Amino acid sequence: MTTTAPAPQVYGGDEVATLVIDTGSSYTRVGYAGEDTPKLVVSTECGLMADEDVEMEDDTSNTTKKLNKYKVGDSANLPLPNMEVLHPLTDGIVADWDAVQNIWEYSLARLNADTKTHPLMLTEPCWNTQANKLKALEIAFESLEVPASYLVKDAVASAFAAGKGNALVLDVGSEVASVTPVIDGLVLYKPARRSQYAGDYLDRQIKKVLVSRGIDLTPRFEIKNKKAVEMGEPPVFTKRELPNVTHSFTDLQVSRILSEFKDSMCQVNDVPLTPEISGEAADRVFEFPTGYSTTFGADRLSTSESLFKPSEYPFDGETVPDTARGLSEMVVDTINASNVDVRAHLANNIVITGGGSLVQGLSDRVSKDVTQALSGLKVRVAAASNQEERRHGAWIGGSVLGSLGSFHQLWVSKQEWQEKGGDYLVEKKRFK
Amino acid sequence: MFQPCCSKSTMSRSGVAVNDSALQAFNELKLGKKVTFIIYKINDAKTEIVVEEEGTTDSYDTFLGKLPENDCRYAVYDFEYEISSGEGKRSKLVFFTWSPDTAPVRSKMIYASSKDSLRRALTGISTEIQGTDFSEVAYESVLERVSRGAGSH
């Protein structure tokens, strides 16, 4: 290999910053490449107004109609009448492109970014479909009119961000937990695993416990006023009268309480919980929006344990499939399903990322479980201690790649898109 | 007109290229015995991999001391060791990707995503070590990895 001459024309250079968008199930991160954290983190769960409301506001063009119809960012958190909350991603990949396009447009407008001049880097999970890649590029080139674009695999970005070309990436997101082997910067698809036993699932487990304890989960927006009460005393509050607030909106607001509980209360025991081992968790106080506060001890451990043994924590009226795997089991399965030559590399370079992995004690438990299951292999877990780095790991990876002058040779230009067509690019070339 | 400067197969995941001198240094190490280690870095413009230092050292620990505590590097070391059965010495070329946990994310990212272009250009490497702290690159750890390889006994 010899020194390569600079590309005849590279996009971006140093003057024009690259835009990076990472679209996750619950949050979308948007910002400029080269920066440490995204400029903007907006909820991917956005509001959709019922049609009749739109017609009143809409007297100009189609675009205003579209923008008015969707409520993105702060306005999606307002209890607007008849606003349904959408979950545009299913199984970690985009299912509702209309909504996602609106989120992108909203965020880029907030950044005051003229997309015609900035290359756009997008992240994607490794199980993304060809049709979805095509659609993402189509929006980038046709609607946003970016000069160049690139899709980067989030697992690869996370591995690189940890300084590893060879790694086993355990990404615990809100909707999906995935385990992806990366060897020399390339994803090994066959042994990769994923499951739904991730952040949102843990939220539901928490809800199950709270409801069984008879706790009122009235979200903040519904509360008009409340009185301070002693710990353990029943709450004293009055509700606001809000007409036509949808169930999906209330559900989203309740899930915010659950997430807060998850972040501040949940803890993974260092060894598996069994009837004999109940673990020890100090009591901690949690205050609900109603003003009610109480202590939690064992529940803090048992809720989190469900991520490791989903089969033992079924929901009422639901059966857990035999194929259900906890986080550690998935890691072990993936290593065992990988080629013998790379197993040692993978076990020695487990990278844990994703907001869901921030549950206290989670990475230590994975490390212990895997060490025990794979005797003979040296297990080593790397997890960023910085919370932001874990929550936005894939975005940060995209940010660094996008800021490299050298990386610009890999961009797909608008011209290439127009000349060769999306099918060619997605199927034959870069984004396969 | 936009044209990628080289095909995917010869370029790293980051597009960072390998400078000619990086290969010359490696060939010197391979053929002669004057050079026993090379430390590579990515230049400040983040466009290519260049030689930071090359030289001779008889102590592995001296070589380790040259790896920065808070930044990433690549390195090749001519690892010489006594085989257990007393049949004399063996020497193996070991390739290191040094990426300490304390290095900036940006640096870790660039080194990890650029490694394959350098690694592929160097033929004759027997063992590859990915190090994130000094225990992983310690003499004993490397010895264990090296002596596990084929033809080492």
Coordinates of C-alpha atoms in Angstrom, one line a residue, chain A residues 1-5 7-9 11 157 160-166 184-186 345 348-349 380 389 396-397 400-401 403-404 406-411 413 415-416 430, chain B residues 1-6 8 10-20 23 46-48 99 105-106 108-110 112-113 115-117 121 128 130 132-133 135-136 145:
Chain A
M1 CA 0.0 0.0 0.0
T2 CA 1.3 3.4 -0.9
T3 CA 0.5 6.9 0.1
T4 CA -2.8 7.9 -1.5
A5 CA -3.1 11.2 -3.3
A7 CA -9.2 12.9 -3.6
P8 CA -9.9 15.2 -6.5
Q9 CA -12.7 16.7 -4.6
Y11 CA -16.7 17.1 0.7
A157 CA -19.2 3.5 15.8
F160 CA -14.4 2.6 17.5
A161 CA -15.4 5.1 20.2
A162 CA -14.1 2.7 22.7
G163 CA -10.8 2.5 20.8
K164 CA -11.4 -1.0 19.4
G165 CA -11.5 -2.4 16.0
N166 CA -12.4 -5.8 17.4
D184 CA -11.6 -5.2 12.1
G185 CA -14.4 -2.6 11.9
L186 CA -16.8 -4.9 10.1
H345 CA -10.9 -11.3 20.9
N348 CA -11.7 -9.8 25.9
N349 CA -13.3 -6.7 24.3
R380 CA -13.0 -8.0 29.9
E389 CA -20.8 9.0 26.4
I396 CA -20.2 10.5 19.3
G397 CA -18.8 7.8 17.0
V400 CA -15.6 11.8 15.1
L401 CA -15.8 9.9 11.8
S403 CA -15.0 15.2 11.3
L404 CA -12.1 13.4 9.7
S406 CA -9.8 11.6 5.3
F407 CA -13.3 10.2 5.9
H408 CA -14.7 12.5 3.3
Q409 CA -13.4 10.2 0.6
L410 CA -16.0 7.7 1.6
W411 CA -19.0 9.9 1.3
S413 CA -22.2 12.4 -3.2
Q415 CA -24.1 13.3 -8.0
E416 CA -23.3 9.7 -7.4
R430 CA -21.0 1.0 0.4
Chain B
M1 CA -16.8 15.6 -10.0
F2 CA -16.8 13.4 -7.0
Q3 CA -14.6 10.4 -7.1
P4 CA -13.5 8.2 -4.3
C5 CA -9.7 8.2 -4.4
C6 CA -9.3 4.5 -3.9
K8 CA -12.9 0.3 -0.3
T10 CA -7.4 -0.8 0.2
M11 CA -8.6 2.0 2.4
S12 CA -9.3 1.9 6.1
R13 CA -12.7 2.5 7.6
S14 CA -11.7 6.1 8.2
G15 CA -10.0 6.9 5.0
V16 CA -6.7 7.5 6.7
A17 CA -3.8 6.3 4.5
V18 CA -0.4 4.8 5.2
N19 CA 2.7 6.7 4.5
D20 CA 5.4 5.0 2.4
L23 CA 6.4 0.4 5.2
K46 CA -5.3 13.1 10.6
T47 CA -4.6 12.1 7.0
E48 CA -1.9 9.4 7.2
S99 CA -5.6 2.6 23.0
V105 CA -12.6 9.4 22.5
R106 CA -11.6 11.2 19.3
K108 CA -9.5 6.2 20.1
M109 CA -11.9 6.5 17.3
I110 CA -9.4 7.5 14.7
A112 CA -9.4 2.1 15.8
S113 CA -11.0 3.0 12.5
K115 CA -5.9 0.3 12.0
D116 CA -6.8 -2.1 9.2
S117 CA -5.0 -0.1 6.5
A121 CA 0.0 -3.4 4.7
E128 CA -1.8 -8.8 17.1
Q130 CA -5.1 -4.7 21.3
T132 CA -6.2 -0.6 26.6
D133 CA -3.9 -0.7 29.7
S135 CA -1.4 -5.1 32.0
E136 CA -2.7 -6.1 28.6
R145 CA -0.2 -14.9 23.3

